[in-house]
PDB file of C-alpha atoms and ligand atoms in Angstrom:
ATOM      1  CA  MET Z   1     -21.979  22.851  34.276  1.00 44.00           C
ATOM      2  CA  SER Z   2     -22.344  19.189  34.683  1.00 52.00           C
ATOM      3  CA  ALA Z   3     -20.875  17.244  31.846  1.00 55.00           C
ATOM      4  CA  GLN Z   4     -23.526  14.335  32.275  1.00 56.00           C
ATOM      5  CA  ALA Z   5     -26.128  14.132  29.796  1.00 56.00           C
ATOM      6  CA  ASP Z   6     -30.021  14.182  30.796  1.00 62.00           C
ATOM      7  CA  GLN Z   7     -30.472  10.584  29.607  1.00 71.00           C
ATOM      8  CA  LYS Z   8     -28.126   7.958  30.716  1.00 92.00           C
ATOM      9  CA  ARG Z   9     -27.196   5.571  27.922  1.00 97.00           C
ATOM     10  CA  LEU Z  10     -27.006   1.785  28.292  1.00 98.00           C
ATOM     11  CA  THR Z  11     -23.413   0.488  28.695  1.00 98.00           C
ATOM     12  CA  ALA Z  12     -21.488  -2.582  27.737  1.00 98.00           C
ATOM     13  CA  PRO Z  13     -21.854  -3.909  31.563  1.00 98.00           C
ATOM     14  CA  ASP Z  14     -25.709  -3.155  31.325  1.00 98.00           C
ATOM     15  CA  ILE Z  15     -25.961  -5.327  28.237  1.00 98.00           C
ATOM     16  CA  ARG Z  16     -23.627  -7.892  29.737  1.00 98.00           C
ATOM     17  CA  ALA Z  17     -25.769  -8.114  32.794  1.00 98.00           C
ATOM     18  CA  ARG Z  18     -28.886  -9.191  30.496  1.00 98.00           C
ATOM     19  CA  LYS Z  19     -27.622 -12.730  29.805  1.00 98.00           C
ATOM     20  CA  GLY Z  20     -30.629 -15.028  30.574  1.00 98.00           C
ATOM     21  CA  GLY Z  21     -32.863 -12.017  31.034  1.00 97.00           C
ATOM     22  CA  GLU Z  22     -35.167  -9.845  28.795  1.00 98.00           C
ATOM     23  CA  PRO Z  23     -34.203 -10.473  25.350  1.00 98.00           C
ATOM     24  CA  ILE Z  24     -31.785  -7.796  23.861  1.00 98.00           C
ATOM     25  CA  VAL Z  25     -33.398  -5.722  21.027  1.00 98.00           C
ATOM     26  CA  SER Z  26     -31.028  -4.636  18.545  1.00 98.00           C
ATOM     27  CA  LEU Z  27     -30.924  -3.333  14.770  1.00 98.00           C
ATOM     28  CA  THR Z  28     -28.390  -1.590  12.776  1.00 98.00           C
ATOM     29  CA  SER Z  29     -28.382   2.035  11.661  1.00 98.00           C
ATOM     30  CA  TYR Z  30     -26.063   4.256   9.675  1.00 98.00           C
ATOM     31  CA  HIS Z  31     -27.833   7.700  10.038  1.00 97.00           C
ATOM     32  CA  ALA Z  32     -29.147  10.036  12.577  1.00 98.00           C
ATOM     33  CA  HIS Z  33     -32.896   9.881  11.486  1.00 98.00           C
ATOM     34  CA  THR Z  34     -33.203   6.228  11.704  1.00 98.00           C
ATOM     35  CA  ALA Z  35     -30.971   6.219  15.117  1.00 98.00           C
ATOM     36  CA  ARG Z  36     -33.471   8.634  16.618  1.00 98.00           C
ATOM     37  CA  ILE Z  37     -36.333   6.133  15.787  1.00 98.00           C
ATOM     38  CA  LEU Z  38     -34.411   2.998  16.787  1.00 98.00           C
ATOM     39  CA  ASP Z  39     -33.238   4.759  20.048  1.00 98.00           C
ATOM     40  CA  GLN Z  40     -37.082   4.292  21.356  1.00 98.00           C
ATOM     41  CA  TYR Z  41     -37.105   0.577  21.083  1.00 98.00           C
ATOM     42  CA  CYS Z  42     -33.316  -0.782  20.808  1.00 98.00           C
ATOM     43  CA  ASP Z  43     -31.071  -1.711  23.505  1.00 98.00           C
ATOM     44  CA  VAL Z  44     -28.123  -1.770  21.083  1.00 98.00           C
ATOM     45  CA  ILE Z  45     -27.645   0.033  17.763  1.00 99.00           C
ATOM     46  CA  LEU Z  46     -25.125  -1.431  15.681  1.00 98.00           C
ATOM     47  CA  VAL Z  47     -23.328   0.972  13.179  1.00 98.00           C
ATOM     48  CA  GLY Z  48     -22.549  -2.315  11.007  1.00 98.00           C
ATOM     49  CA  ASP Z  49     -20.136  -2.472   8.228  1.00 98.00           C
ATOM     50  CA  SER Z  50     -23.032  -3.946   6.290  1.00 98.00           C
ATOM     51  CA  LEU Z  51     -23.093  -0.055   5.358  1.00 98.00           C
ATOM     52  CA  GLY Z  52     -20.818  -0.801   2.649  1.00 98.00           C
ATOM     53  CA  MET Z  53     -23.332  -2.939   0.880  1.00 96.00           C
ATOM     54  CA  VAL Z  54     -26.646  -1.210   1.931  1.00 96.00           C
ATOM     55  CA  MET Z  55     -25.681   2.629   1.603  1.00 96.00           C
ATOM     56  CA  HIS Z  56     -22.809   2.261  -1.197  1.00 97.00           C
ATOM     57  CA  GLY Z  57     -24.201  -0.850  -3.163  1.00 95.00           C
ATOM     58  CA  LEU Z  58     -20.855  -2.765  -2.619  1.00 96.00           C
ATOM     59  CA  GLU Z  59     -20.826  -6.686  -3.310  1.00 93.00           C
ATOM     60  CA  THR Z  60     -19.143  -7.206   0.153  1.00 94.00           C
ATOM     61  CA  THR Z  61     -18.009  -5.442   3.255  1.00 96.00           C
ATOM     62  CA  ILE Z  62     -14.437  -5.665   2.313  1.00 96.00           C
ATOM     63  CA  PRO Z  63     -13.891  -2.271   0.940  1.00 98.00           C
ATOM     64  CA  VAL Z  64     -15.395  -0.590   3.727  1.00 98.00           C
ATOM     65  CA  THR Z  65     -12.803   1.800   5.539  1.00 98.00           C
ATOM     66  CA  LEU Z  66     -12.282   3.044   9.334  1.00 98.00           C
ATOM     67  CA  ASP Z  67     -13.342   6.603   7.952  1.00 98.00           C
ATOM     68  CA  MET Z  68     -16.479   5.477   6.686  1.00 98.00           C
ATOM     69  CA  MET Z  69     -17.286   3.739   9.901  1.00 98.00           C
ATOM     70  CA  ILE Z  70     -16.170   6.918  12.038  1.00 98.00           C
ATOM     71  CA  LEU Z  71     -18.447   9.172   9.745  1.00 98.00           C
ATOM     72  CA  GLN Z  72     -21.680   7.030  10.029  1.00 98.00           C
ATOM     73  CA  GLY Z  73     -20.739   6.211  13.826  1.00 98.00           C
ATOM     74  CA  LEU Z  74     -20.886  10.014  14.530  1.00 98.00           C
ATOM     75  CA  ALA Z  75     -24.327  10.299  12.928  1.00 98.00           C
ATOM     76  CA  VAL Z  76     -25.825   7.534  14.936  1.00 98.00           C
ATOM     77  CA  MET Z  77     -24.363   8.970  18.012  1.00 98.00           C
ATOM     78  CA  ARG Z  78     -25.932  12.429  17.139  1.00 98.00           C
ATOM     79  CA  GLY Z  79     -29.249  10.927  16.441  1.00 98.00           C
ATOM     80  CA  SER Z  80     -29.516   8.593  19.681  1.00 98.00           C
ATOM     81  CA  LYS Z  81     -29.666   9.233  23.596  1.00 98.00           C
ATOM     82  CA  ARG Z  82     -30.373   5.849  25.277  1.00 98.00           C
ATOM     83  CA  ALA Z  83     -29.087   2.890  23.278  1.00 98.00           C
ATOM     84  CA  LEU Z  84     -25.606   1.578  23.548  1.00 98.00           C
ATOM     85  CA  VAL Z  85     -24.104   2.158  20.132  1.00 98.00           C
ATOM     86  CA  VAL Z  86     -21.476  -0.318  18.906  1.00 99.00           C
ATOM     87  CA  VAL Z  87     -19.287   0.408  15.712  1.00 98.00           C
ATOM     88  CA  ASP Z  88     -17.966  -2.502  13.601  1.00 98.00           C
ATOM     89  CA  MET Z  89     -14.294  -2.515  13.079  1.00 98.00           C
ATOM     90  CA  PRO Z  90     -13.810  -2.729   9.267  1.00 98.00           C
ATOM     91  CA  PHE Z  91     -11.886  -5.500   7.305  1.00 98.00           C
ATOM     92  CA  GLY Z  92      -7.890  -4.632   7.594  1.00 98.00           C
ATOM     93  CA  SER Z  93      -8.261  -2.226  10.491  1.00 98.00           C
ATOM     94  CA  TYR Z  94      -7.719  -4.670  13.310  1.00 98.00           C
ATOM     95  CA  GLU Z  95      -6.444  -8.035  12.160  1.00 97.00           C
ATOM     96  CA  ALA Z  96      -2.751  -7.437  11.760  1.00 98.00           C
ATOM     97  CA  SER Z  97      -1.694  -6.983  15.530  1.00 98.00           C
ATOM     98  CA  LYS Z  98      -3.291  -6.336  18.752  1.00 98.00           C
ATOM     99  CA  GLU Z  99      -1.658  -2.913  18.680  1.00 98.00           C
ATOM    100  CA  GLN Z 100      -3.213  -2.216  15.405  1.00 98.00           C
ATOM    101  CA  ALA Z 101      -6.526  -2.955  16.722  1.00 98.00           C
ATOM    102  CA  PHE Z 102      -5.922  -0.809  19.763  1.00 98.00           C
ATOM    103  CA  MET Z 103      -5.105   2.092  17.474  1.00 98.00           C
ATOM    104  CA  SER Z 104      -8.153   1.635  15.316  1.00 98.00           C
ATOM    105  CA  ALA Z 105     -10.643   0.974  18.093  1.00 98.00           C
ATOM    106  CA  ALA Z 106      -9.197   4.036  20.003  1.00 98.00           C
ATOM    107  CA  ARG Z 107      -9.871   6.337  17.015  1.00 98.00           C
ATOM    108  CA  VAL Z 108     -13.313   5.001  16.608  1.00 98.00           C
ATOM    109  CA  MET Z 109     -14.201   5.563  20.160  1.00 98.00           C
ATOM    110  CA  LYS Z 110     -12.512   8.902  20.359  1.00 98.00           C
ATOM    111  CA  GLU Z 111     -13.931  10.317  17.294  1.00 98.00           C
ATOM    112  CA  THR Z 112     -17.401   9.004  17.639  1.00 98.00           C
ATOM    113  CA  GLY Z 113     -17.922   8.722  21.137  1.00 98.00           C
ATOM    114  CA  CYS Z 114     -19.620   5.136  20.878  1.00 98.00           C
ATOM    115  CA  GLY Z 115     -19.716   2.906  23.832  1.00 98.00           C
ATOM    116  CA  ALA Z 116     -18.232  -0.411  22.179  1.00 98.00           C
ATOM    117  CA  ILE Z 117     -16.720  -1.902  19.140  1.00 98.00           C
ATOM    118  CA  LYS Z 118     -17.295  -5.092  17.369  1.00 98.00           C
ATOM    119  CA  VAL Z 119     -14.971  -7.454  15.694  1.00 98.00           C
ATOM    120  CA  GLU Z 120     -15.423 -10.494  13.764  1.00 98.00           C
ATOM    121  CA  GLY Z 121     -13.688 -13.883  14.384  1.00 97.00           C
ATOM    122  CA  GLY Z 122     -13.463 -16.354  17.294  1.00 97.00           C
ATOM    123  CA  LYS Z 123     -10.197 -18.055  18.722  1.00 97.00           C
ATOM    124  CA  ARG Z 124      -8.069 -16.197  16.424  1.00 97.00           C
ATOM    125  CA  MET Z 125      -9.226 -12.891  17.779  1.00 98.00           C
ATOM    126  CA  ALA Z 126      -9.029 -13.963  21.454  1.00 98.00           C
ATOM    127  CA  GLU Z 127      -5.696 -12.359  22.146  1.00 98.00           C
ATOM    128  CA  THR Z 128      -6.737  -8.976  20.487  1.00 98.00           C
ATOM    129  CA  ILE Z 129      -9.948  -8.812  22.357  1.00 98.00           C
ATOM    130  CA  ALA Z 130      -8.348  -9.428  25.931  1.00 98.00           C
ATOM    131  CA  PHE Z 131      -5.702  -6.732  24.780  1.00 98.00           C
ATOM    132  CA  LEU Z 132      -8.516  -4.254  24.005  1.00 98.00           C
ATOM    133  CA  VAL Z 133     -10.691  -5.076  27.164  1.00 98.00           C
ATOM    134  CA  GLU Z 134      -7.835  -4.556  29.390  1.00 98.00           C
ATOM    135  CA  ARG Z 135      -7.221  -1.169  27.850  1.00 98.00           C
ATOM    136  CA  GLY Z 136     -10.811   0.024  28.539  1.00 98.00           C
ATOM    137  CA  ILE Z 137     -12.425  -0.610  25.034  1.00 98.00           C
ATOM    138  CA  PRO Z 138     -15.702  -2.752  25.481  1.00 98.00           C
ATOM    139  CA  VAL Z 139     -15.870  -5.470  22.590  1.00 98.00           C
ATOM    140  CA  MET Z 140     -18.617  -7.489  21.076  1.00 98.00           C
ATOM    141  CA  GLY Z 141     -17.693 -10.386  19.292  1.00 98.00           C
ATOM    142  CA  HIS Z 142     -19.046 -11.888  15.974  1.00 98.00           C
ATOM    143  CA  VAL Z 143     -18.800 -15.636  15.040  1.00 97.00           C
ATOM    144  CA  GLY Z 144     -20.452 -18.182  12.799  1.00 96.00           C
ATOM    145  CA  LEU Z 145     -20.924 -16.515   9.317  1.00 95.00           C
ATOM    146  CA  THR Z 146     -18.351 -13.637   9.417  1.00 95.00           C
ATOM    147  CA  PRO Z 147     -18.881 -11.706   6.101  1.00 94.00           C
ATOM    148  CA  GLN Z 148     -15.394 -10.162   6.267  1.00 95.00           C
ATOM    149  CA  ALA Z 149     -14.133 -13.674   5.652  1.00 93.00           C
ATOM    150  CA  ILE Z 150     -16.423 -14.213   2.763  1.00 90.00           C
ATOM    151  CA  ASN Z 151     -13.596 -14.834   0.294  1.00 91.00           C
ATOM    152  CA  ALA Z 152     -12.259 -17.563   2.539  1.00 90.00           C
ATOM    153  CA  LEU Z 153     -15.688 -19.032   3.368  1.00 88.00           C
ATOM    154  CA  GLY Z 154     -16.487 -19.268  -0.375  1.00 85.00           C
ATOM    155  CA  GLY Z 155     -19.950 -17.413  -0.190  1.00 84.00           C
ATOM    156  CA  PHE Z 156     -22.756 -16.311   2.137  1.00 86.00           C
ATOM    157  CA  ARG Z 157     -23.989 -19.578   3.744  1.00 87.00           C
ATOM    158  CA  ALA Z 158     -25.105 -20.855   6.832  1.00 92.00           C
ATOM    159  CA  GLN Z 159     -22.589 -22.443   9.061  1.00 91.00           C
ATOM    160  CA  GLY Z 160     -22.565 -25.441  11.632  1.00 92.00           C
ATOM    161  CA  ARG Z 161     -25.347 -27.368   9.716  1.00 94.00           C
ATOM    162  CA  ASP Z 162     -23.152 -30.542   9.991  1.00 93.00           C
ATOM    163  CA  PRO Z 163     -22.612 -31.611  13.699  1.00 95.00           C
ATOM    164  CA  ALA Z 164     -19.143 -32.439  12.811  1.00 94.00           C
ATOM    165  CA  ASP Z 165     -18.258 -28.608  12.508  1.00 93.00           C
ATOM    166  CA  TRP Z 166     -19.956 -27.702  15.818  1.00 96.00           C
ATOM    167  CA  GLU Z 167     -16.938 -27.958  17.835  1.00 97.00           C
ATOM    168  CA  GLN Z 168     -14.939 -25.116  16.019  1.00 96.00           C
ATOM    169  CA  PHE Z 169     -17.866 -22.704  16.460  1.00 97.00           C
ATOM    170  CA  GLU Z 170     -18.328 -23.505  20.175  1.00 98.00           C
ATOM    171  CA  THR Z 171     -14.641 -23.098  20.730  1.00 98.00           C
ATOM    172  CA  ASP Z 172     -14.788 -19.723  18.805  1.00 98.00           C
ATOM    173  CA  ALA Z 173     -17.631 -18.458  20.918  1.00 98.00           C
ATOM    174  CA  ARG Z 174     -16.099 -19.755  24.241  1.00 98.00           C
ATOM    175  CA  ALA Z 175     -12.724 -18.011  23.317  1.00 98.00           C
ATOM    176  CA  VAL Z 176     -14.506 -14.704  22.890  1.00 98.00           C
ATOM    177  CA  ALA Z 177     -16.264 -14.907  25.850  1.00 98.00           C
ATOM    178  CA  ASP Z 178     -13.231 -15.949  27.954  1.00 98.00           C
ATOM    179  CA  ALA Z 179     -11.329 -13.077  26.504  1.00 98.00           C
ATOM    180  CA  GLY Z 180     -13.704 -10.604  28.027  1.00 98.00           C
ATOM    181  CA  ALA Z 181     -16.148  -9.677  25.343  1.00 98.00           C
ATOM    182  CA  PHE Z 182     -19.512  -8.374  26.712  1.00 98.00           C
ATOM    183  CA  SER Z 183     -21.569 -10.081  24.236  1.00 98.00           C
ATOM    184  CA  VAL Z 184     -21.449 -11.967  20.994  1.00 98.00           C
ATOM    185  CA  VAL Z 185     -23.198 -12.006  17.618  1.00 98.00           C
ATOM    186  CA  LEU Z 186     -23.995 -15.465  16.254  1.00 98.00           C
ATOM    187  CA  GLU Z 187     -24.660 -15.166  12.431  1.00 97.00           C
ATOM    188  CA  ALA Z 188     -26.374 -17.619  10.083  1.00 96.00           C
ATOM    189  CA  ILE Z 189     -25.575 -20.862  12.294  1.00 97.00           C
ATOM    190  CA  ALA Z 190     -27.653 -23.831  12.495  1.00 97.00           C
ATOM    191  CA  GLU Z 191     -30.370 -23.497  15.156  1.00 97.00           C
ATOM    192  CA  PRO Z 192     -29.452 -26.154  17.655  1.00 97.00           C
ATOM    193  CA  LEU Z 193     -25.802 -25.075  17.618  1.00 97.00           C
ATOM    194  CA  ALA Z 194     -26.859 -21.468  18.505  1.00 98.00           C
ATOM    195  CA  ALA Z 195     -29.191 -22.748  21.084  1.00 98.00           C
ATOM    196  CA  ARG Z 196     -26.159 -24.864  22.511  1.00 97.00           C
ATOM    197  CA  ILE Z 197     -23.671 -21.964  22.353  1.00 98.00           C
ATOM    198  CA  THR Z 198     -26.096 -19.665  24.254  1.00 98.00           C
ATOM    199  CA  LYS Z 199     -26.422 -22.096  27.147  1.00 98.00           C
ATOM    200  CA  ASP Z 200     -22.833 -22.747  27.317  1.00 98.00           C
ATOM    201  CA  VAL Z 201     -21.273 -19.169  27.150  1.00 98.00           C
ATOM    202  CA  ALA Z 202     -21.521 -16.723  30.056  1.00 98.00           C
ATOM    203  CA  ILE Z 203     -22.091 -13.631  27.784  1.00 98.00           C
ATOM    204  CA  PRO Z 204     -25.217 -12.635  25.961  1.00 98.00           C
ATOM    205  CA  THR Z 205     -25.320 -13.963  22.533  1.00 98.00           C
ATOM    206  CA  ILE Z 206     -27.170 -11.697  19.972  1.00 98.00           C
ATOM    207  CA  GLY Z 207     -28.682 -13.770  17.103  1.00 98.00           C
ATOM    208  CA  ILE Z 208     -28.985 -13.104  13.357  1.00 98.00           C
ATOM    209  CA  GLY Z 209     -30.291 -16.143  11.445  1.00 97.00           C
ATOM    210  CA  ALA Z 210     -29.399 -18.136  14.675  1.00 98.00           C
ATOM    211  CA  SER Z 211     -31.990 -19.100  17.341  1.00 98.00           C
ATOM    212  CA  PRO Z 212     -35.024 -17.657  19.204  1.00 98.00           C
ATOM    213  CA  SER Z 213     -33.177 -18.645  22.342  1.00 98.00           C
ATOM    214  CA  CYS Z 214     -30.356 -16.457  22.043  1.00 98.00           C
ATOM    215  CA  ASP Z 215     -30.207 -13.636  24.473  1.00 98.00           C
ATOM    216  CA  GLY Z 216     -31.028 -11.036  21.843  1.00 98.00           C
ATOM    217  CA  GLN Z 217     -31.816 -10.567  18.251  1.00 98.00           C
ATOM    218  CA  ILE Z 218     -30.465  -8.113  15.540  1.00 98.00           C
ATOM    219  CA  LEU Z 219     -31.315  -7.473  11.755  1.00 98.00           C
ATOM    220  CA  VAL Z 220     -30.064  -5.000   9.324  1.00 98.00           C
ATOM    221  CA  LEU Z 221     -32.643  -2.237   9.341  1.00 98.00           C
ATOM    222  CA  GLU Z 222     -33.015  -1.858   5.619  1.00 97.00           C
ATOM    223  CA  ASP Z 223     -33.410  -5.612   5.364  1.00 97.00           C
ATOM    224  CA  MET Z 224     -36.440  -5.735   7.838  1.00 98.00           C
ATOM    225  CA  LEU Z 225     -37.893  -2.610   6.293  1.00 97.00           C
ATOM    226  CA  GLY Z 226     -38.280  -4.195   2.796  1.00 95.00           C
ATOM    227  CA  LEU Z 227     -35.707  -1.832   1.311  1.00 95.00           C
ATOM    228  CA  SER Z 228     -32.978  -4.298   0.205  1.00 92.00           C
ATOM    229  CA  PRO Z 229     -33.474  -5.997  -2.901  1.00 88.00           C
ATOM    230  CA  ARG Z 230     -32.091  -9.339  -1.825  1.00 88.00           C
ATOM    231  CA  VAL Z 231     -31.966 -10.741   1.636  1.00 91.00           C
ATOM    232  CA  PRO Z 232     -30.934 -13.901   3.295  1.00 92.00           C
ATOM    233  CA  LYS Z 233     -33.606 -16.487   4.503  1.00 93.00           C
ATOM    234  CA  PHE Z 234     -33.439 -15.359   8.068  1.00 96.00           C
ATOM    235  CA  VAL Z 235     -34.659 -11.916   7.326  1.00 97.00           C
ATOM    236  CA  LYS Z 236     -38.285 -11.250   8.296  1.00 97.00           C
ATOM    237  CA  ARG Z 237     -39.821  -8.139   6.546  1.00 96.00           C
ATOM    238  CA  PHE Z 238     -41.664  -6.173   9.129  1.00 97.00           C
ATOM    239  CA  GLY Z 239     -42.358  -3.459   6.859  1.00 96.00           C
ATOM    240  CA  GLU Z 240     -42.648  -2.739   3.028  1.00 95.00           C
ATOM    241  CA  LEU Z 241     -40.939   0.574   2.500  1.00 96.00           C
ATOM    242  CA  GLY Z 242     -39.896   0.017  -0.929  1.00 94.00           C
ATOM    243  CA  PRO Z 243     -43.303   0.377  -2.492  1.00 94.00           C
ATOM    244  CA  SER Z 244     -44.254   3.451  -0.439  1.00 94.00           C
ATOM    245  CA  ILE Z 245     -41.279   5.324  -1.333  1.00 96.00           C
ATOM    246  CA  ARG Z 246     -41.820   4.531  -5.073  1.00 96.00           C
ATOM    247  CA  ALA Z 247     -45.425   5.783  -4.806  1.00 97.00           C
ATOM    248  CA  ALA Z 248     -44.191   9.058  -3.012  1.00 98.00           C
ATOM    249  CA  VAL Z 249     -41.530   9.708  -5.527  1.00 98.00           C
ATOM    250  CA  GLU Z 250     -43.705   8.922  -8.708  1.00 98.00           C
ATOM    251  CA  ALA Z 251     -46.369  11.205  -7.252  1.00 98.00           C
ATOM    252  CA  TYR Z 252     -43.599  13.934  -6.742  1.00 98.00           C
ATOM    253  CA  ALA Z 253     -42.531  13.480 -10.119  1.00 98.00           C
ATOM    254  CA  GLY Z 254     -45.970  13.670 -11.595  1.00 98.00           C
ATOM    255  CA  GLU Z 255     -46.753  17.042  -9.511  1.00 98.00           C
ATOM    256  CA  VAL Z 256     -43.404  18.787 -10.835  1.00 98.00           C
ATOM    257  CA  LYS Z 257     -44.051  17.687 -14.409  1.00 98.00           C
ATOM    258  CA  THR Z 258     -47.613  19.266 -14.344  1.00 98.00           C
ATOM    259  CA  ARG Z 259     -46.496  22.078 -12.154  1.00 98.00           C
ATOM    260  CA  ARG Z 260     -48.972  21.142  -9.340  1.00 98.00           C
ATOM    261  CA  PHE Z 261     -45.842  21.216  -6.872  1.00 98.00           C
ATOM    262  CA  PRO Z 262     -45.041  23.541  -5.465  1.00 97.00           C
ATOM    263  CA  GLY Z 263     -48.321  24.809  -4.464  1.00 96.00           C
ATOM    264  CA  PRO Z 264     -49.176  28.003  -2.572  1.00 95.00           C
ATOM    265  CA  ASP Z 265     -48.312  26.481   0.887  1.00 96.00           C
ATOM    266  CA  HIS Z 266     -44.841  25.590  -0.270  1.00 97.00           C
ATOM    267  CA  ILE Z 267     -43.656  29.048  -1.620  1.00 96.00           C
ATOM    268  CA  TYR Z 268     -42.456  32.344   0.019  1.00 96.00           C
ATOM    269  CA  PRO Z 269     -44.869  35.376  -1.003  1.00 93.00           C
ATOM    270  CA  MET Z 270     -43.266  38.755  -0.649  1.00 94.00           C
ATOM    271  CA  LYS Z 271     -43.314  40.444   2.646  1.00 91.00           C
ATOM    272  CA  PRO Z 272     -46.404  42.753   3.034  1.00 90.00           C
ATOM    273  CA  LYS Z 273     -45.500  46.555   2.366  1.00 87.00           C
ATOM    274  CA  THR Z 274     -45.070  48.726   5.479  1.00 81.00           C
ATOM    275  CA  LYS Z 275     -45.719  52.403   4.999  1.00 71.00           C
TER     276      LYS Z 275
HETATM  277  O1  LIG G   1     -22.371  -5.328   9.827  1.00 58.27           O
HETATM  278  C1  LIG G   1     -23.329  -5.635  10.185  1.00 58.27           C
HETATM  279  O2  LIG G   1     -24.622  -5.168   9.892  1.00 58.27           O
HETATM  280  C2  LIG G   1     -23.443  -6.661  11.074  1.00 58.27           C
HETATM  281  C3  LIG G   1     -24.698  -7.465  11.546  1.00 58.27           C
HETATM  282  C4  LIG G   1     -25.245  -8.153  10.497  1.00 58.27           C
HETATM  283  C5  LIG G   1     -24.702  -8.201  12.726  1.00 58.27           C
HETATM  284  O3  LIG G   1     -22.317  -7.115  11.371  1.00 58.27           O
END
């Protein structure tokens, strides 16, 4: 029996080839049900370490572990068939050495079946990115605001708003591209800087709070659905799921209290007696 799936998944080289072409559509997902919906519209589904904040109510992404990423990566792989699934490497799983990065990334790829991983950091991660790519692990980079470095950055704030800082971010994006990453996320950086990096690097840039001229865009799903209580300025709410969930839960609570639920359609009668 053929081991090929019926539906061919997009690969890192497919996304790499989209530089300057049709915009790459990307969102985060951590569950099978949302992945199933996203799969119809997204080229890339990112299992972001933002799951620590979104699913677990953590203040930052720092406490997220490799096991947490693998569990949700598996769920997203089960729910999707077509999109490239990229799993974030969590803080502490890849920075110590390129060997540590390889062992962690290999575990993620073996245990989830995902098509690529993402690491935060520019120039300082270039050697590691090259090491992973040479060993068959497709890598997405992430520069600008890198949430895992929140304690060093001093807070979640936009980067590169002073032209004096531009060189550092341009160097970072170039280093990631030259190291062989197939794409790079640009997070919360000044619009003209993001546009300039997009022109400058040979790989697709995927913006989040960056620029419409990026080669693609990504948002955290729960932020754009209106489920997250606090969102950064760059988030556009494309839905307001909070009020509809609240209304549904309120209606359920009311029907349970008044014994209107479960009704006749939602219970199992006895089998009819046979003689
Ligand atoms: O963890 C995440 O969701 C991310 C995106 C914000 C790009 O890294």
